mmCIF file of C-alpha atoms in Angstrom:
data_model
loop_
_atom_site.group_PDB
_atom_site.id
_atom_site.type_symbol
_atom_site.label_atom_id
_atom_site.label_comp_id
_atom_site.label_asym_id
_atom_site.label_seq_id
_atom_site.Cartn_x
_atom_site.Cartn_y
_atom_site.Cartn_z
ATOM 1 C CA UNK A 32 84.582 98.320 65.276
ATOM 2 C CA UNK A 33 82.608 101.331 64.037
ATOM 3 C CA UNK A 34 83.623 102.182 60.428
ATOM 4 C CA UNK A 35 84.301 105.865 61.218
ATOM 5 C CA UNK A 36 86.505 104.838 64.128
ATOM 6 C CA UNK A 37 88.362 102.366 61.922
ATOM 7 C CA UNK A 38 88.877 105.035 59.254
ATOM 8 C CA UNK A 39 90.222 107.566 61.773
ATOM 9 C CA UNK A 40 92.528 104.974 63.341
ATOM 10 C CA UNK A 41 93.826 103.987 59.903
ATOM 11 C CA UNK A 42 94.494 107.656 59.091
ATOM 12 C CA UNK A 43 96.415 108.094 62.366
ATOM 13 C CA UNK A 44 98.259 104.741 62.467
ATOM 14 C CA UNK A 45 100.460 103.700 63.993
ATOM 15 C CA UNK A 46 98.774 105.014 67.121
ATOM 16 C CA UNK A 47 100.933 106.995 69.503
ATOM 17 C CA UNK A 48 102.981 105.150 72.086
ATOM 18 C CA UNK A 49 103.137 106.109 75.747
ATOM 19 C CA UNK A 50 106.527 107.640 75.059
ATOM 20 C CA UNK A 51 105.114 109.878 72.329
ATOM 21 C CA UNK A 52 102.236 110.939 74.584
ATOM 22 C CA UNK A 53 104.668 111.678 77.405
ATOM 23 C CA UNK A 54 107.002 113.659 75.116
ATOM 24 C CA UNK A 55 104.071 115.651 73.727
ATOM 25 C CA UNK A 56 102.924 116.482 77.263
ATOM 26 C CA UNK A 57 106.450 117.562 78.235
ATOM 27 C CA UNK A 58 106.709 119.901 75.253
ATOM 28 C CA UNK A 59 103.137 121.177 75.708
ATOM 29 C CA UNK A 60 103.014 121.333 79.509
ATOM 30 C CA UNK A 61 99.922 123.484 79.709
ATOM 31 C CA UNK A 62 97.986 121.855 76.871
ATOM 32 C CA UNK A 63 94.324 122.672 77.496
ATOM 33 C CA UNK A 64 91.161 121.809 75.627
ATOM 34 C CA UNK A 65 87.527 122.846 75.618
ATOM 35 C CA UNK A 66 85.263 119.817 76.063
ATOM 36 C CA UNK A 67 81.529 119.383 76.195
ATOM 37 C CA UNK A 68 79.187 116.430 76.622
ATOM 38 C CA UNK A 69 76.150 116.302 74.381
ATOM 39 C CA UNK A 70 73.400 113.778 73.822
ATOM 40 C CA UNK A 71 73.644 111.908 70.527
ATOM 41 C CA UNK A 72 72.319 114.208 67.798
ATOM 42 C CA UNK A 73 71.937 117.155 70.180
ATOM 43 C CA UNK A 74 75.264 118.948 69.711
ATOM 44 C CA UNK A 75 75.218 122.593 68.655
ATOM 45 C CA UNK A 76 76.755 125.966 69.472
ATOM 46 C CA UNK A 77 74.476 126.189 72.525
ATOM 47 C CA UNK A 78 76.122 123.040 73.950
ATOM 48 C CA UNK A 79 79.170 125.108 74.937
ATOM 49 C CA UNK A 80 76.952 127.137 77.281
ATOM 50 C CA UNK A 81 75.543 124.099 79.096
ATOM 51 C CA UNK A 82 76.520 122.736 82.501
ATOM 52 C CA UNK A 83 78.206 119.840 80.674
ATOM 53 C CA UNK A 84 80.785 122.164 79.078
ATOM 54 C CA UNK A 85 84.276 122.277 80.562
ATOM 55 C CA UNK A 86 86.375 124.976 78.969
ATOM 56 C CA UNK A 87 90.116 125.362 79.506
ATOM 57 C CA UNK A 88 90.471 121.790 80.792
ATOM 58 C CA UNK A 89 93.213 119.213 81.134
ATOM 59 C CA UNK A 90 91.823 116.297 79.110
ATOM 60 C CA UNK A 91 92.739 113.432 81.466
ATOM 61 C CA UNK A 92 91.479 115.207 84.556
ATOM 62 C CA UNK A 93 88.127 116.278 83.139
ATOM 63 C CA UNK A 94 87.462 112.920 81.448
ATOM 64 C CA UNK A 95 88.203 110.890 84.570
ATOM 65 C CA UNK A 96 86.095 113.209 86.769
ATOM 66 C CA UNK A 97 83.162 113.223 84.370
ATOM 67 C CA UNK A 98 83.396 109.671 82.991
ATOM 68 C CA UNK A 99 79.826 108.889 84.069
ATOM 69 C CA UNK A 100 78.635 111.232 81.317
ATOM 70 C CA UNK A 101 80.189 108.914 78.729
ATOM 71 C CA UNK A 102 78.783 105.838 80.463
ATOM 72 C CA UNK A 103 75.332 107.450 80.359
ATOM 73 C CA UNK A 104 75.501 107.631 76.553
ATOM 74 C CA UNK A 105 76.672 111.190 75.982
ATOM 75 C CA UNK A 106 79.277 112.071 73.393
ATOM 76 C CA UNK A 107 82.401 114.012 74.349
ATOM 77 C CA UNK A 108 83.265 116.814 71.916
ATOM 78 C CA UNK A 109 86.837 118.111 72.121
ATOM 79 C CA UNK A 110 88.199 121.362 70.676
ATOM 80 C CA UNK A 111 91.357 123.386 71.189
ATOM 81 C CA UNK A 112 90.992 125.922 73.986
ATOM 82 C CA UNK A 113 89.101 128.981 72.789
ATOM 83 C CA UNK A 114 89.022 127.885 69.130
ATOM 84 C CA UNK A 115 85.724 125.974 68.671
ATOM 85 C CA UNK A 116 87.748 123.543 66.556
ATOM 86 C CA UNK A 117 90.507 120.975 66.986
ATOM 87 C CA UNK A 118 93.790 121.095 65.134
ATOM 88 C CA UNK A 119 94.435 117.814 63.302
ATOM 89 C CA UNK A 120 97.825 117.369 64.980
ATOM 90 C CA UNK A 121 96.040 116.771 68.303
ATOM 91 C CA UNK A 122 93.812 113.929 67.068
ATOM 92 C CA UNK A 123 96.334 111.042 67.470
ATOM 93 C CA UNK A 124 97.371 112.377 70.895
ATOM 94 C CA UNK A 125 93.772 112.585 72.124
ATOM 95 C CA UNK A 126 92.850 109.161 70.744
ATOM 96 C CA UNK A 127 95.787 107.570 72.595
ATOM 97 C CA UNK A 128 94.955 109.420 75.825
ATOM 98 C CA UNK A 129 91.273 108.468 75.657
ATOM 99 C CA UNK A 130 92.117 104.803 74.969
ATOM 100 C CA UNK A 131 94.510 104.846 77.927
ATOM 101 C CA UNK A 132 91.794 106.280 80.187
ATOM 102 C CA UNK A 133 89.233 103.587 79.313
ATOM 103 C CA UNK A 134 91.547 100.579 79.152
ATOM 104 C CA UNK A 135 90.783 99.537 82.729
ATOM 105 C CA UNK A 136 87.067 100.112 82.210
ATOM 106 C CA UNK A 137 87.171 97.406 79.512
ATOM 107 C CA UNK A 138 85.072 99.424 77.101
ATOM 108 C CA UNK A 139 85.991 100.458 73.601
ATOM 109 C CA UNK A 140 85.372 103.827 72.064
ATOM 110 C CA UNK A 141 84.031 105.327 68.895
ATOM 111 C CA UNK A 142 85.956 108.244 67.404
ATOM 112 C CA UNK A 143 84.941 110.605 64.635
ATOM 113 C CA UNK A 144 85.685 114.136 63.505
ATOM 114 C CA UNK A 145 82.616 116.329 63.115
ATOM 115 C CA UNK A 146 82.244 120.124 63.015
ATOM 116 C CA UNK A 147 86.047 120.281 63.337
ATOM 117 C CA UNK A 148 85.943 118.572 66.764
ATOM 118 C CA UNK A 149 87.011 115.111 67.869
ATOM 119 C CA UNK A 150 83.897 113.288 69.061
ATOM 120 C CA UNK A 151 84.329 110.401 71.499
ATOM 121 C CA UNK A 152 81.666 107.984 72.712
ATOM 122 C CA UNK A 153 81.489 104.543 74.259
ATOM 123 C CA UNK A 154 80.767 101.846 71.687
ATOM 124 C CA UNK A 155 77.710 100.255 73.294
ATOM 125 C CA UNK A 156 77.353 97.807 70.392
ATOM 126 C CA UNK A 157 80.862 96.404 70.747
ATOM 127 C CA UNK A 158 81.310 92.718 71.429
ATOM 128 C CA UNK A 159 84.440 90.914 72.637
ATOM 129 C CA UNK A 160 85.870 90.763 69.101
ATOM 130 C CA UNK A 161 85.291 94.506 68.569
ATOM 131 C CA UNK A 162 87.004 95.351 71.855
ATOM 132 C CA UNK A 163 89.951 93.090 71.061
ATOM 133 C CA UNK A 164 90.240 94.695 67.626
ATOM 134 C CA UNK A 165 90.008 98.202 69.117
ATOM 135 C CA UNK A 166 92.670 97.684 71.771
ATOM 136 C CA UNK A 167 95.001 95.880 69.386
ATOM 137 C CA UNK A 168 95.196 99.194 67.521
ATOM 138 C CA UNK A 169 96.496 100.680 70.757
ATOM 139 C CA UNK A 170 99.051 97.904 71.264
ATOM 140 C CA UNK A 171 101.252 100.190 73.345
ATOM 141 C CA UNK A 172 98.513 100.379 75.994
ATOM 142 C CA UNK A 173 97.354 96.757 76.127
ATOM 143 C CA UNK A 174 98.912 93.357 75.652
ATOM 144 C CA UNK A 175 95.836 92.019 73.888
ATOM 145 C CA UNK A 176 94.929 89.274 76.377
ATOM 146 C CA UNK A 177 91.502 87.855 75.710
ATOM 147 C CA UNK A 178 90.122 87.054 79.163
ATOM 148 C CA UNK A 179 87.060 85.228 77.817
ATOM 149 C CA UNK A 180 89.149 82.246 76.735
ATOM 150 C CA UNK A 181 91.497 79.961 78.621
ATOM 151 C CA UNK A 182 94.786 81.872 78.600
ATOM 152 C CA UNK A 183 96.780 78.991 80.027
ATOM 153 C CA UNK A 184 97.703 80.994 83.133
ATOM 154 C CA UNK A 185 98.705 78.525 85.866
ATOM 155 C CA UNK A 186 96.586 78.367 89.032
ATOM 156 C CA UNK A 187 99.644 78.501 91.307
ATOM 157 C CA UNK A 188 100.332 82.158 92.133
ATOM 158 C CA UNK A 189 104.132 81.945 91.754
ATOM 159 C CA UNK A 190 103.916 80.032 88.486
ATOM 160 C CA UNK A 191 101.277 82.470 87.213
ATOM 161 C CA UNK A 192 103.519 85.434 88.024
ATOM 162 C CA UNK A 193 106.468 83.834 86.189
ATOM 163 C CA UNK A 194 104.202 83.039 83.238
ATOM 164 C CA UNK A 195 102.799 86.579 83.023
ATOM 165 C CA UNK A 196 106.254 88.153 83.340
ATOM 166 C CA UNK A 197 107.439 85.957 80.460
ATOM 167 C CA UNK A 198 104.407 86.968 78.361
ATOM 168 C CA UNK A 199 105.058 90.652 79.112
ATOM 169 C CA UNK A 200 108.720 90.284 78.159
ATOM 170 C CA UNK A 201 107.792 88.552 74.899
ATOM 171 C CA UNK A 202 105.268 91.283 74.166
ATOM 172 C CA UNK A 203 107.820 94.007 74.997
ATOM 173 C CA UNK A 204 110.382 92.357 72.683
ATOM 174 C CA UNK A 205 107.828 92.203 69.870
ATOM 175 C CA UNK A 206 106.855 95.852 70.304
ATOM 176 C CA UNK A 207 110.501 96.967 70.661
ATOM 177 C CA UNK A 208 111.250 95.223 67.372
ATOM 178 C CA UNK A 209 108.218 96.875 65.739
ATOM 179 C CA UNK A 210 108.571 100.377 67.233
ATOM 180 C CA UNK A 211 112.217 100.684 68.298
ATOM 181 C CA UNK A 212 112.964 103.521 70.723
ATOM 182 C CA UNK A 213 109.358 104.762 70.590
ATOM 183 C CA UNK A 214 108.244 101.833 72.751
ATOM 184 C CA UNK A 215 108.572 101.793 76.535
ATOM 185 C CA UNK A 216 108.280 98.328 78.111
ATOM 186 C CA UNK A 217 105.495 97.458 80.519
ATOM 187 C CA UNK A 218 103.139 100.347 79.687
ATOM 188 C CA UNK A 219 105.375 102.863 81.450
ATOM 189 C CA UNK A 220 106.241 106.454 80.813
ATOM 190 C CA UNK A 221 109.726 107.942 81.367
ATOM 191 C CA UNK A 222 108.701 109.538 84.689
ATOM 192 C CA UNK A 223 107.655 106.132 86.060
ATOM 193 C CA UNK A 224 110.818 104.436 84.829
ATOM 194 C CA UNK A 225 113.098 107.173 86.212
ATOM 195 C CA UNK A 226 111.421 107.095 89.642
ATOM 196 C CA UNK A 227 112.247 103.397 90.144
#
């Protein structure tokens, strides 16, 4: 894992759980950010006037819609709406949200704070160990399975389902013990749980 990312994660640990993200979004319903994509080493004040700038944006929506910009090697700079800077209290929230967005893409991210903005990029140098290490820091978003090794999952579909349910329950118990009421089992948020 990139040393700046590691340092930022250590400063923000433990990383926010889904419950904390959900609670933050309930309290700050209209939380908006200014975001801009810039080529590595090409960020400046003029970047906010480019076609890759998205002011007054909902972070999940704009990141998902414009994810190809990250894949193409650009960095995502995030600031509070209209402030040209990011308040420190938003860093753990944004790191958790960004990790949640990329978890299914199976890529890990680099994070750093520069010019008072959170800068996010895809870690193109990451190997399997780096990715495992990265997502283990976001243990509330991933169970940490390493798919490159034999996981012992049975071939029979019914047995596999029973096995995976048991693994999820063991993981949930471990996280509940570690985090208490902050942890929601099965990577859920309260809206999902209440709708069932």
